[in-house]
Short mmCIF file of N, CA and C in Angstrom, two decimals:
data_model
loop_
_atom_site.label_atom_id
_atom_site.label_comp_id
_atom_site.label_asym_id
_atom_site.label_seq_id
_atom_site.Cartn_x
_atom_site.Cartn_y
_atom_site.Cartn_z
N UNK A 1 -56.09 13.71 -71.74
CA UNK A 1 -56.36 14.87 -70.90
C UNK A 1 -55.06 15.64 -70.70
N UNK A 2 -55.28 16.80 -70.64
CA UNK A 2 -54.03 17.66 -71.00
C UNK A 2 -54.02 18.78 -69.78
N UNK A 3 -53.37 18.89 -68.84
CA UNK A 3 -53.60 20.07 -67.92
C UNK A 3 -52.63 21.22 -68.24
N UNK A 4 -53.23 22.22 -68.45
CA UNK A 4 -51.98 23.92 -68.90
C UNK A 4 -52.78 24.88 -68.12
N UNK A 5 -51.67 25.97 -68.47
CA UNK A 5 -52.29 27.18 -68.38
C UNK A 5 -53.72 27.88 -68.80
N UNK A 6 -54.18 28.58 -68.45
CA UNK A 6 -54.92 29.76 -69.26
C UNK A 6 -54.61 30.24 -70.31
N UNK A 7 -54.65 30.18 -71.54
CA UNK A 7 -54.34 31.11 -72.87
C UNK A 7 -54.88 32.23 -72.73
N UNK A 8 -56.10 31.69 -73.40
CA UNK A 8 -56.84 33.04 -74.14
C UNK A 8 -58.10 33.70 -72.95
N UNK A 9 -58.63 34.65 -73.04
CA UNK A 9 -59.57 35.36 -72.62
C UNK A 9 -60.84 34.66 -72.32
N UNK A 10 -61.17 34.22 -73.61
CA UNK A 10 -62.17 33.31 -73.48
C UNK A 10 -62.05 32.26 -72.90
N UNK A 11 -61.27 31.15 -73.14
CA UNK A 11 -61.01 30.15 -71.78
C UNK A 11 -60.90 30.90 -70.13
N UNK A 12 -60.69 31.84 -70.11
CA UNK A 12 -60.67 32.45 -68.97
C UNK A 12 -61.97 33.01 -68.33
N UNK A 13 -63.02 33.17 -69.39
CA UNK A 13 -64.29 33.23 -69.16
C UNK A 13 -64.74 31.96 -68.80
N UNK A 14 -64.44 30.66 -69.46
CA UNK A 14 -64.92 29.47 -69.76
C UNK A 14 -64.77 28.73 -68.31
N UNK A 15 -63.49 29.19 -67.63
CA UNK A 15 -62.78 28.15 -66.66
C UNK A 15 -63.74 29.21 -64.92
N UNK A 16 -63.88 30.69 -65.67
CA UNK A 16 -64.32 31.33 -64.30
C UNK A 16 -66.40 30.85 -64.31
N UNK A 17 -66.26 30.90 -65.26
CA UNK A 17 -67.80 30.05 -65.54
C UNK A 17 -68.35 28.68 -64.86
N UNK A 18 -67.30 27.70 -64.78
CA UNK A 18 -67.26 26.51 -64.30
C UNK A 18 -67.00 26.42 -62.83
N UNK A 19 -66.08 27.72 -62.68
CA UNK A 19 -65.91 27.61 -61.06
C UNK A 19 -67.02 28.42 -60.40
N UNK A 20 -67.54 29.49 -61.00
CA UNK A 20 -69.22 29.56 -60.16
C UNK A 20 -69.81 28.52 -60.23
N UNK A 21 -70.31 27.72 -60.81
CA UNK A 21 -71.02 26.64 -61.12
C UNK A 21 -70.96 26.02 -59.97
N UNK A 22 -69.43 25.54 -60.13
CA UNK A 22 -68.94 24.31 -59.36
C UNK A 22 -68.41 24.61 -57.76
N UNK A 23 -68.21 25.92 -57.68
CA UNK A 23 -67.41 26.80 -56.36
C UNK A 23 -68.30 27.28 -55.77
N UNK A 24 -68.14 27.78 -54.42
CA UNK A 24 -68.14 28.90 -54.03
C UNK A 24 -67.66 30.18 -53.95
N UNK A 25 -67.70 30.65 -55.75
CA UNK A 25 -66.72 31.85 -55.83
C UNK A 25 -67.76 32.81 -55.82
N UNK A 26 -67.42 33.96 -55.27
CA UNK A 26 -67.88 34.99 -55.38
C UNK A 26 -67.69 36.49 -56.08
N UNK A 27 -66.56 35.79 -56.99
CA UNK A 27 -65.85 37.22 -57.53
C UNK A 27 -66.33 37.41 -58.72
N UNK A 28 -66.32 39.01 -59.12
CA UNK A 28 -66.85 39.35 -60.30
C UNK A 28 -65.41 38.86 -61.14
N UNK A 29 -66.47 38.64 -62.61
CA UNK A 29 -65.09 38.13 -63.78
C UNK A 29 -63.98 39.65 -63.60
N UNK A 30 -64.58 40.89 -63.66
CA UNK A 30 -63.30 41.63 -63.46
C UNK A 30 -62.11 41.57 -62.37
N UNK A 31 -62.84 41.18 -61.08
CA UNK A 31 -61.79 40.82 -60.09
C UNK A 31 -60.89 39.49 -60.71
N UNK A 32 -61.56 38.20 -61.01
CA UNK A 32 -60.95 37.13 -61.38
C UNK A 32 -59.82 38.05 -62.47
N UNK A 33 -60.41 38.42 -63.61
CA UNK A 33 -59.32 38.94 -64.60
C UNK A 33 -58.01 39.58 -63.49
N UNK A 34 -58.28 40.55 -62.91
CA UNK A 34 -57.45 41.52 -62.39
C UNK A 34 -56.12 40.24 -61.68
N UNK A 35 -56.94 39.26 -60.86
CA UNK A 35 -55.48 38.20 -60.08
C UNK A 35 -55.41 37.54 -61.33
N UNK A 36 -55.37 37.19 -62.70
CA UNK A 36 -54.82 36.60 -63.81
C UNK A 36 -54.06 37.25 -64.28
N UNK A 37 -54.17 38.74 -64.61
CA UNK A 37 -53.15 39.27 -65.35
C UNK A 37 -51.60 39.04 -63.94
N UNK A 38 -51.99 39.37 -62.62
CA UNK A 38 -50.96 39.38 -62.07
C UNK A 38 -50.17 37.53 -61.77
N UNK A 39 -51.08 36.57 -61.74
CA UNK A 39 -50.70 35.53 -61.52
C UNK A 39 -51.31 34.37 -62.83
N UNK A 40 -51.04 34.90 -64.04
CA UNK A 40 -51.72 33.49 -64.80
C UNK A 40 -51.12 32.58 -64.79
N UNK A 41 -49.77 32.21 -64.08
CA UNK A 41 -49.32 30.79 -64.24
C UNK A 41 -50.25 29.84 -63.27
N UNK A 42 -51.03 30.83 -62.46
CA UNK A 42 -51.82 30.40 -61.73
C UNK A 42 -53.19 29.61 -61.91
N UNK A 43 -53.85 30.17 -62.50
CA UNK A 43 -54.89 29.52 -63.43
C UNK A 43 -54.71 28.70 -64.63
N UNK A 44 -55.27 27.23 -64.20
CA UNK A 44 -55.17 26.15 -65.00
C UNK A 44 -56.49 25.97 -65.44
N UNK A 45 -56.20 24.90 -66.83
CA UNK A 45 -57.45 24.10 -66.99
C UNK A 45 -57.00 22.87 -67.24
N UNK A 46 -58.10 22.22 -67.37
CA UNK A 46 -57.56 20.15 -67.85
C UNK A 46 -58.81 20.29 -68.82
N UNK A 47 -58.12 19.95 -70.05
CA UNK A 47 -59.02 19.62 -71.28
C UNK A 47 -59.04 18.57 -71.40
N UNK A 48 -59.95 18.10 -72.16
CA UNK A 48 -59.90 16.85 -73.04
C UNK A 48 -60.66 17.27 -74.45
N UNK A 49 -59.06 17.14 -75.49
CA UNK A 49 -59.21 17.95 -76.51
C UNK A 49 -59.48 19.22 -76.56
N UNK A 50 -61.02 20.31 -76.58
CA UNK A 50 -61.45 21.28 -76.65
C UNK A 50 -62.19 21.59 -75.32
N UNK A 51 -62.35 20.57 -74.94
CA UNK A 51 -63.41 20.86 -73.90
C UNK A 51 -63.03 20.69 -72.41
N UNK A 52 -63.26 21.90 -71.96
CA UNK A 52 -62.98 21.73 -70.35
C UNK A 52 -63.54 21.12 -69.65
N UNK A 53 -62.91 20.01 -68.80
CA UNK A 53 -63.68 19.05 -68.00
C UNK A 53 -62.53 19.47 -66.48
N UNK A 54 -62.15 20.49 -66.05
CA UNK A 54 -61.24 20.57 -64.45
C UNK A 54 -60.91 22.32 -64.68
N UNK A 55 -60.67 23.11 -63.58
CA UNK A 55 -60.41 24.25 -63.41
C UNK A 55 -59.76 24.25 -62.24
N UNK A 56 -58.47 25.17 -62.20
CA UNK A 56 -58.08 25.55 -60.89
C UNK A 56 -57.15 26.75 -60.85
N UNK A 57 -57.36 27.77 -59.58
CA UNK A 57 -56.74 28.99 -59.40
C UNK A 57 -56.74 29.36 -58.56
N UNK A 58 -55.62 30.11 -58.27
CA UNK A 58 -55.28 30.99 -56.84
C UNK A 58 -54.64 32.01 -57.43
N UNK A 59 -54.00 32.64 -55.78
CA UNK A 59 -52.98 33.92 -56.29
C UNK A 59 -52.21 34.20 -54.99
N UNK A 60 -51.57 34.79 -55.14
CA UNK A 60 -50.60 35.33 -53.56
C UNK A 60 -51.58 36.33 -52.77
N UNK A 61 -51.65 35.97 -51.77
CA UNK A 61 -52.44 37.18 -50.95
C UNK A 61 -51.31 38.01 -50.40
N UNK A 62 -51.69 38.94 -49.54
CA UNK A 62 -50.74 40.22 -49.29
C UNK A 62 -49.87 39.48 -47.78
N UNK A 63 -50.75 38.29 -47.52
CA UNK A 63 -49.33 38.15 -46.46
C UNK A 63 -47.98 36.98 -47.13
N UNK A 64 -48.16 37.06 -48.39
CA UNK A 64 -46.92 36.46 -49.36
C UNK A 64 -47.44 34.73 -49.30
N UNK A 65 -48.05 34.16 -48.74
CA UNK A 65 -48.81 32.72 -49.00
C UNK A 65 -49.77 32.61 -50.22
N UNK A 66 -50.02 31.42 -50.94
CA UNK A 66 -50.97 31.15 -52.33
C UNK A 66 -51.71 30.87 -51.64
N UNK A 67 -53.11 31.40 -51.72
CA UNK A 67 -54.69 30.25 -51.78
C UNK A 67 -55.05 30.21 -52.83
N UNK A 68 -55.22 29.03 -52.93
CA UNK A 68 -55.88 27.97 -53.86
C UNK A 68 -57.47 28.17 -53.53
N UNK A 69 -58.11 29.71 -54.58
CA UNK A 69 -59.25 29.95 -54.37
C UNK A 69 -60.46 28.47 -55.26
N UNK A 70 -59.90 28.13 -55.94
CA UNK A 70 -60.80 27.36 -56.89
C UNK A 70 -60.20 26.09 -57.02
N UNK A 71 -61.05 24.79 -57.06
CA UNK A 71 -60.42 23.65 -58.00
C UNK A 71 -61.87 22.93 -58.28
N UNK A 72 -62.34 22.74 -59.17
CA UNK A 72 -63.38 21.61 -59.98
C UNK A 72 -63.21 20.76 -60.92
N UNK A 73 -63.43 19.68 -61.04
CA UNK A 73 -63.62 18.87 -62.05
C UNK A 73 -64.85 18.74 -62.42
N UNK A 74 -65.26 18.98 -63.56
CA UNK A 74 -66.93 18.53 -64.45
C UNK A 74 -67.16 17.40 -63.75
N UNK A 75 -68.53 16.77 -63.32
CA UNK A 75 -69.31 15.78 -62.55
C UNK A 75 -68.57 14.47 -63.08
N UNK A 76 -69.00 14.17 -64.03
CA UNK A 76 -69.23 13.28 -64.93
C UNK A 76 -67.73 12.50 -65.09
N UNK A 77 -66.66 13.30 -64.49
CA UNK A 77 -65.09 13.49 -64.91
C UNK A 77 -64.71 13.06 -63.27
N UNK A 78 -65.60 12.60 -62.77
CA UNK A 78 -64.66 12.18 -61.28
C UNK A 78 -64.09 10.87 -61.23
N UNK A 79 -63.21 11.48 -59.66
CA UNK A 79 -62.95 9.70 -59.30
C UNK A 79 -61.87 9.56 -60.60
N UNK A 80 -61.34 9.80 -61.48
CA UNK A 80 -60.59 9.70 -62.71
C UNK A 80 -58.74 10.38 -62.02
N UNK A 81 -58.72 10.85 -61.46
CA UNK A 81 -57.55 11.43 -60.99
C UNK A 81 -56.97 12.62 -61.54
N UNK A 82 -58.74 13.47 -61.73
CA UNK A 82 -58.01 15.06 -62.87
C UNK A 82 -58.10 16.09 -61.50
N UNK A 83 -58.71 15.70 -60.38
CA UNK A 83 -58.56 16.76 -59.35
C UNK A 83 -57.02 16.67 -58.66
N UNK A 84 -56.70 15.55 -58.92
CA UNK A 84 -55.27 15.44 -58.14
C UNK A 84 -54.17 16.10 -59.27
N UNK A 85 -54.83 15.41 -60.42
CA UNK A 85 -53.55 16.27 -61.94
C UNK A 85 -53.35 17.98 -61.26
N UNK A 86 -54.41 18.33 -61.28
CA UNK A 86 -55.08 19.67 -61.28
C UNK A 86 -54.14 20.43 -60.01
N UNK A 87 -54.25 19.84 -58.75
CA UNK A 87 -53.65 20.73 -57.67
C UNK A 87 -52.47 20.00 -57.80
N UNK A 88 -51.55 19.27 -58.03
CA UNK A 88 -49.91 19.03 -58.07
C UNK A 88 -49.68 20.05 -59.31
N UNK A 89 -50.18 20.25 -60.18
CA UNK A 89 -49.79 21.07 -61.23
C UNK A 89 -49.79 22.79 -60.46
N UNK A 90 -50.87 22.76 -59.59
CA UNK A 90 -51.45 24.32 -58.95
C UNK A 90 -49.94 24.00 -58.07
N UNK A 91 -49.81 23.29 -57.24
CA UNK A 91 -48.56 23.28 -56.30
C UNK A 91 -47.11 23.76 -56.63
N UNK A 92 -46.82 23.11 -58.22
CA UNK A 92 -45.51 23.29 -58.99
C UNK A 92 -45.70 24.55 -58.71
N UNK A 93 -46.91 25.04 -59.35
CA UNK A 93 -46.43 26.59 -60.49
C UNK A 93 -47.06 27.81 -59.18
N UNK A 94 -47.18 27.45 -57.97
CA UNK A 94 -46.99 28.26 -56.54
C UNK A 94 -45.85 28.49 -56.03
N UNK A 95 -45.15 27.16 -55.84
CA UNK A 95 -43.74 27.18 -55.38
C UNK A 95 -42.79 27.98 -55.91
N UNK A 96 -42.84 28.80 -56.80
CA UNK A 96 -41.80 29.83 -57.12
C UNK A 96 -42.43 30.80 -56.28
N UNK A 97 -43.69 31.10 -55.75
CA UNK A 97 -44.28 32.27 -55.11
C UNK A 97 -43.89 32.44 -53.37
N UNK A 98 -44.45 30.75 -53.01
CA UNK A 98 -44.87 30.94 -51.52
C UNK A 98 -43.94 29.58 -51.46
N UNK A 99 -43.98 29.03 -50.01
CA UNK A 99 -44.26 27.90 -49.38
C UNK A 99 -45.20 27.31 -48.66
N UNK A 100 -46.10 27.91 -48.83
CA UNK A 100 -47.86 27.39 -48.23
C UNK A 100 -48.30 27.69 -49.20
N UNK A 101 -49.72 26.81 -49.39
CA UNK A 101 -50.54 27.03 -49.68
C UNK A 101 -51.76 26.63 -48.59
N UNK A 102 -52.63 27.74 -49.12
CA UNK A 102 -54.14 27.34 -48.12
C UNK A 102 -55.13 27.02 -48.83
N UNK A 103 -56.33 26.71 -48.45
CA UNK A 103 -57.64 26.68 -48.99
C UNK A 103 -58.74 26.53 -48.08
N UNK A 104 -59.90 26.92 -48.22
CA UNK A 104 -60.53 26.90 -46.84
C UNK A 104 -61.74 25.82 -48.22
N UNK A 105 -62.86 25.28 -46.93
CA UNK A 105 -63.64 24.07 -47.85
C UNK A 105 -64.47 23.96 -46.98
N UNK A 106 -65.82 23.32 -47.46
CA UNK A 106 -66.02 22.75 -46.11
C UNK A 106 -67.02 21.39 -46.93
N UNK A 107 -67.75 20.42 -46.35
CA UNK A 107 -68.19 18.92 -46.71
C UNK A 107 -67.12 18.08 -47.90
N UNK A 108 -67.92 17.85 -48.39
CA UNK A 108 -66.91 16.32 -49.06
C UNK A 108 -65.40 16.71 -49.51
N UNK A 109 -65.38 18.08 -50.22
CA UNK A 109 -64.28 18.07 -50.87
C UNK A 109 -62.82 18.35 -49.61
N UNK A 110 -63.51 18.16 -48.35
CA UNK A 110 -62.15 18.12 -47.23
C UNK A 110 -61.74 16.75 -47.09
N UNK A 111 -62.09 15.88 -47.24
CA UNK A 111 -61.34 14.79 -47.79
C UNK A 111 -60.63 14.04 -48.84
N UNK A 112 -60.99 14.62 -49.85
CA UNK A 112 -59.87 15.31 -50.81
C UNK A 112 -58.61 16.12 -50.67
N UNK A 113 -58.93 16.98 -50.34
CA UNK A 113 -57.84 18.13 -49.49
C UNK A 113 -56.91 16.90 -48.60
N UNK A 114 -57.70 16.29 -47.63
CA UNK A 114 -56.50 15.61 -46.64
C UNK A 114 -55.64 14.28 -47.25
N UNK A 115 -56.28 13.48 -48.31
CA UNK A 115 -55.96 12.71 -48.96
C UNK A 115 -54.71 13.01 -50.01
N UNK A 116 -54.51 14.36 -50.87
CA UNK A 116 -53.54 14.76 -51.15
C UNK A 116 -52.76 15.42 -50.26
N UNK A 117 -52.96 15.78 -48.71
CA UNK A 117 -51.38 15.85 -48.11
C UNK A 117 -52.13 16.83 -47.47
N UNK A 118 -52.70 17.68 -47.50
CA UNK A 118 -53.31 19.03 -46.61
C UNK A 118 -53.78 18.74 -45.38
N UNK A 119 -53.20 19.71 -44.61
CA UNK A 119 -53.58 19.37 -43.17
C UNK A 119 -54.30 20.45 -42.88
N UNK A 120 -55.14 20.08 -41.68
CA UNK A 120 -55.65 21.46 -41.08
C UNK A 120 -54.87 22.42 -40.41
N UNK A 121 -55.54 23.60 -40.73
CA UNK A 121 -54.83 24.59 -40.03
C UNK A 121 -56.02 25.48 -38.87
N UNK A 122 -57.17 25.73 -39.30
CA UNK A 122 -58.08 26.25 -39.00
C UNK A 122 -59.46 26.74 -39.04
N UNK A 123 -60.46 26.79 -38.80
CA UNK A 123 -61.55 27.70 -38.97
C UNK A 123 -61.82 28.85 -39.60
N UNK A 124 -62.95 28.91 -40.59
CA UNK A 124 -63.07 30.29 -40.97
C UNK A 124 -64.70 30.71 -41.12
N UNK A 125 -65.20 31.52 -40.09
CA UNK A 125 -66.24 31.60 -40.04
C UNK A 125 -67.04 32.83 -40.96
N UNK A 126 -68.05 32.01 -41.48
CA UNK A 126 -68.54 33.64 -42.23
C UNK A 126 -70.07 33.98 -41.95
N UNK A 127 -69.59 35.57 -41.87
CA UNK A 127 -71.02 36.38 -41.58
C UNK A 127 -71.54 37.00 -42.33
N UNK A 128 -72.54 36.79 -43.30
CA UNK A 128 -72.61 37.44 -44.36
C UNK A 128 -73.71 38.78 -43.54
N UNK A 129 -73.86 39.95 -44.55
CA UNK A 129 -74.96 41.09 -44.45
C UNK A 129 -74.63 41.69 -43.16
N UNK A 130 -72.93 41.66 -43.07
CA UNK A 130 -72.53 42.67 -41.31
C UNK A 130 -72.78 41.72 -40.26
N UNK A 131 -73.11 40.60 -40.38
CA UNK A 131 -73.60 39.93 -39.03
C UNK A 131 -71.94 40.14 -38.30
N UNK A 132 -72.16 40.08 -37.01
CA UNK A 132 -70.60 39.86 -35.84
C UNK A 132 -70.54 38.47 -35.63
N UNK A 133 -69.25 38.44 -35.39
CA UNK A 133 -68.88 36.99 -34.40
C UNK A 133 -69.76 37.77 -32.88
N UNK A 134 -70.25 36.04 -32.30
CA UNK A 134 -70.99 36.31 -30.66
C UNK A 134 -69.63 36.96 -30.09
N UNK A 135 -69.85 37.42 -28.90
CA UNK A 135 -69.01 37.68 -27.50
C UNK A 135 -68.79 36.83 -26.55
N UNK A 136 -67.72 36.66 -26.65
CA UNK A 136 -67.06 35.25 -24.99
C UNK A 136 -66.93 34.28 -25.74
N UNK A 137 -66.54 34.40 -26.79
CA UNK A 137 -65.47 33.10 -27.60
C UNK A 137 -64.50 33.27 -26.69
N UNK A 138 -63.67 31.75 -26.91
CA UNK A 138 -62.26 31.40 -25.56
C UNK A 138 -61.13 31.41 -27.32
N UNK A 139 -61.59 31.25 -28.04
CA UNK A 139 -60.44 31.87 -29.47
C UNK A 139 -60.28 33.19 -29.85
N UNK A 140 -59.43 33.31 -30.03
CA UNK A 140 -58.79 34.57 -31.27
C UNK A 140 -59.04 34.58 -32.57
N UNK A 141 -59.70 35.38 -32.83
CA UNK A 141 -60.10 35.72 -33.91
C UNK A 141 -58.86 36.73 -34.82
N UNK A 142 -58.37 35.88 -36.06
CA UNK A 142 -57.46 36.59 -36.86
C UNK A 142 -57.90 37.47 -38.09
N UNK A 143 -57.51 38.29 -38.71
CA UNK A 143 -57.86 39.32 -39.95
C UNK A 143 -57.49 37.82 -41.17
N UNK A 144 -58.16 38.07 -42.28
CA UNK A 144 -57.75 37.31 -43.32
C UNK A 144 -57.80 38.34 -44.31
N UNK A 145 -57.32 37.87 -45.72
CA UNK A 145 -57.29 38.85 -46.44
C UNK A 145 -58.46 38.55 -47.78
N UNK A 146 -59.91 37.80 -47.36
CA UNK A 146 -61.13 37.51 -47.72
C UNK A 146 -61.88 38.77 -47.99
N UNK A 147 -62.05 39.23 -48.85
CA UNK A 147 -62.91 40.43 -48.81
C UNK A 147 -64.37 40.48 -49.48
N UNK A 148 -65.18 40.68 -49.63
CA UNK A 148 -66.14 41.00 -50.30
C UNK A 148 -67.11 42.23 -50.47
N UNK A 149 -67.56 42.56 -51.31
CA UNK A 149 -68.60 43.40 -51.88
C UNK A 149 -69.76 43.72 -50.73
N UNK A 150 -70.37 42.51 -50.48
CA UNK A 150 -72.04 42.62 -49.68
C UNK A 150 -71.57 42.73 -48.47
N UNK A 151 -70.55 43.32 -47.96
CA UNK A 151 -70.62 43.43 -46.33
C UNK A 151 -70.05 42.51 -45.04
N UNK A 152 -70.08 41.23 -46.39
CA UNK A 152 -69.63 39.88 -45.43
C UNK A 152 -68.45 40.22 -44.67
N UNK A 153 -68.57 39.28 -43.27
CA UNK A 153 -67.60 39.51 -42.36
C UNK A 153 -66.47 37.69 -42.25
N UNK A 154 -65.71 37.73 -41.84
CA UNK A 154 -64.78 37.20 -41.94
C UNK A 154 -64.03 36.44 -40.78
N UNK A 155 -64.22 35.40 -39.87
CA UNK A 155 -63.36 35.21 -38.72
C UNK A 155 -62.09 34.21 -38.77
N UNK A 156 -61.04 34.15 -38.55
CA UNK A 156 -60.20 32.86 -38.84
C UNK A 156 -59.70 32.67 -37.32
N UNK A 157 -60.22 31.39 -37.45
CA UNK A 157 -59.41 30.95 -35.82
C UNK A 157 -58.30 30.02 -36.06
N UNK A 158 -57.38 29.80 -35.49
CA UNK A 158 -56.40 28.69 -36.03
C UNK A 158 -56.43 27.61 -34.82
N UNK A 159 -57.16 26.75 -35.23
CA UNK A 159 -57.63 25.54 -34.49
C UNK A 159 -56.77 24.08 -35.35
N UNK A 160 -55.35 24.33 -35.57
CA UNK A 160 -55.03 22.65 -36.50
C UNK A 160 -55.41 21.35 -35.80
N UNK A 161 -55.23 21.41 -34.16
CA UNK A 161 -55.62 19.70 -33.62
C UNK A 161 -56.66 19.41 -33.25
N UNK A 162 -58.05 20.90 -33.69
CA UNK A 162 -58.90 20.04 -33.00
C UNK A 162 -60.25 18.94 -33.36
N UNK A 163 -60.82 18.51 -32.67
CA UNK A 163 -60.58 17.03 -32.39
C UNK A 163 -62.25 17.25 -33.19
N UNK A 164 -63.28 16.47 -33.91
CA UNK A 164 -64.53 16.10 -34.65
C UNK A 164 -65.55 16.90 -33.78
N UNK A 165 -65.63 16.59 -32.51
CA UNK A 165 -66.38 16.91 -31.83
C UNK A 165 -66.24 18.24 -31.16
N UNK A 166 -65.04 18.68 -31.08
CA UNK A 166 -64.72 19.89 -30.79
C UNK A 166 -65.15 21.06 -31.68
N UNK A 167 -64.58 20.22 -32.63
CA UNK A 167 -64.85 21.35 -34.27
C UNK A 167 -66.65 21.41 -34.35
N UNK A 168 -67.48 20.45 -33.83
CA UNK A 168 -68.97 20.39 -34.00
C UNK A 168 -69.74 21.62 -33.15
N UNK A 169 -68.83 21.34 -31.87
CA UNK A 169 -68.90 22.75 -31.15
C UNK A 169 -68.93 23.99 -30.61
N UNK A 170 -67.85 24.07 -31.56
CA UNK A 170 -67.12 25.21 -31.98
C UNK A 170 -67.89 26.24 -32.76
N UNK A 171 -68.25 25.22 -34.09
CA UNK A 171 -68.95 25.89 -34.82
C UNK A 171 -70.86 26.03 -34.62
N UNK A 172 -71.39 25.05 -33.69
CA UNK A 172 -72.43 26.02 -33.27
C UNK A 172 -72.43 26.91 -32.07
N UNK A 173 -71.28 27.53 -31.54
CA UNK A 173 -70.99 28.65 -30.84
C UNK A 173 -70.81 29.52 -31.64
N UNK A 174 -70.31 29.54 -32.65
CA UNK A 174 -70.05 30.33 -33.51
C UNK A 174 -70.93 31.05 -34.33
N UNK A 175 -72.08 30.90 -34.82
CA UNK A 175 -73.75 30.52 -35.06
C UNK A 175 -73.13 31.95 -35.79
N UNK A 176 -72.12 31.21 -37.07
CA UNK A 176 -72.07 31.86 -38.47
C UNK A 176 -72.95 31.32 -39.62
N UNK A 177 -72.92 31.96 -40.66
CA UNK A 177 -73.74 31.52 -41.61
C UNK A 177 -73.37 30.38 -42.32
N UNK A 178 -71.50 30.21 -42.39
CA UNK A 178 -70.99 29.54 -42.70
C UNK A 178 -69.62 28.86 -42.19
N UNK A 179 -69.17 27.41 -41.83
CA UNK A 179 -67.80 28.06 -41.21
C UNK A 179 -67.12 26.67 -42.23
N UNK A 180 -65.88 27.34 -43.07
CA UNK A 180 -65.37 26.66 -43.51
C UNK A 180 -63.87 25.95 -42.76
N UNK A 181 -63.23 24.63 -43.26
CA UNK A 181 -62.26 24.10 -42.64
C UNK A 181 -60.73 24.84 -43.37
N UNK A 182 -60.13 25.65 -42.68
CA UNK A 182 -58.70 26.15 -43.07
C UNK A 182 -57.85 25.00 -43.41
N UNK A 183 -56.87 24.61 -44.67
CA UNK A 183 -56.21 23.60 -44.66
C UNK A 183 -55.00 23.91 -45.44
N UNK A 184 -54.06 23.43 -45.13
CA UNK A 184 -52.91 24.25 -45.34
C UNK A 184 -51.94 22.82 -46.14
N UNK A 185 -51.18 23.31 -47.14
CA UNK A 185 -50.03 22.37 -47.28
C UNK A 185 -48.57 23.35 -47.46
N UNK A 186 -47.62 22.83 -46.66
CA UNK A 186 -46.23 23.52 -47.28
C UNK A 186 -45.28 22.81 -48.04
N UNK A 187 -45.43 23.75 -48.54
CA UNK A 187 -44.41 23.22 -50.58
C UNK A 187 -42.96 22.73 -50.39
N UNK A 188 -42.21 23.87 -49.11
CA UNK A 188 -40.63 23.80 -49.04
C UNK A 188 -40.13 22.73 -47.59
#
């Protein structure tokens, strides 16, 4: 198993293919293209031989930090140690950019995340089709730089200590469509 860069075009189709599949990405292949030409050291794959069995990519957002929008390994390819190859390789080739990285997640793969070193940082609630955050939240709600097409709305709270049950609460006050876990690692 071999983890590199992105080459060609077509692997770049191949690897943004796998991360709809496998992600929650929402970007058109032209957006994906557009953060490759500016960051392809950014986008990896893990072959074995010809065939992609792991994907992973980010890019610098505008407040100068990497998120780590994507990481998958093919099903069949777990538990093998290509998700961990995958983000120490994403980590190296960030660290000339940022000293954080983020990723927001939410069920199994956040124990992954904490197992390689990522800590929490925060909440990120989503409203898709214009919905609002309620009124008389006791948090602050921050801007992220998450955008999308359909309208979706966006909340980031920065909650790093809080506690299982807090976070359970939190998020049905929050009565978003979705609320993912903010998790942060710093590189320097």
């Amino acid at each position: 198993m071999k983890i590199r860069q992105i080459k060609t075009k077509e692997e770049l189709k191949e690897v943004y293919e796998m991360s709809k599949d496998y992600t929650n990405n929402h970007q058109t292949f032209r957006e994906y293209l557009t953060k490759y030409k500016k960051y392809p050291d950014l986008f990896l794959g893990a072959w074995e031989g010809d065939k992609l069995i792991g994907e992973a990519f980010g890019y610098v957002r505008n407040d100068g930090f990497c998120e780590l929008h994507s990481i998958a390994v093919f099903g069949l390819m777990w538990k093998k140690g290509i998700g961990k190859k995958l983000i120490r390789t994403f980590e190296k080739a960030c660290s000339k950019y940022s000293s954080r990285i983020d990723v927001s997640t939410r069920g199994k793969p956040e124990g992954f995340y904490l197992k390689v070193g990522y800590k929490p940082r925060g909440l990120l609630a989503v409203y898709e089709n214009g919905k609002h955050l309620p009124l008389g939240l006791d948090v602050q709600p921050l801007d992220t730089s998450v955008r999308r097409r359909d309208n979706t709305r966006f909340a980031f709270f920065l909650t790093p200590n809080i506690k299982a049950d807090e976070r359970k609460k939190l998020e049905r006050k929050l009565k978003a469509d979705e609320v993912c876990l903010v998790l942060e690692k710093r590189l320097k």
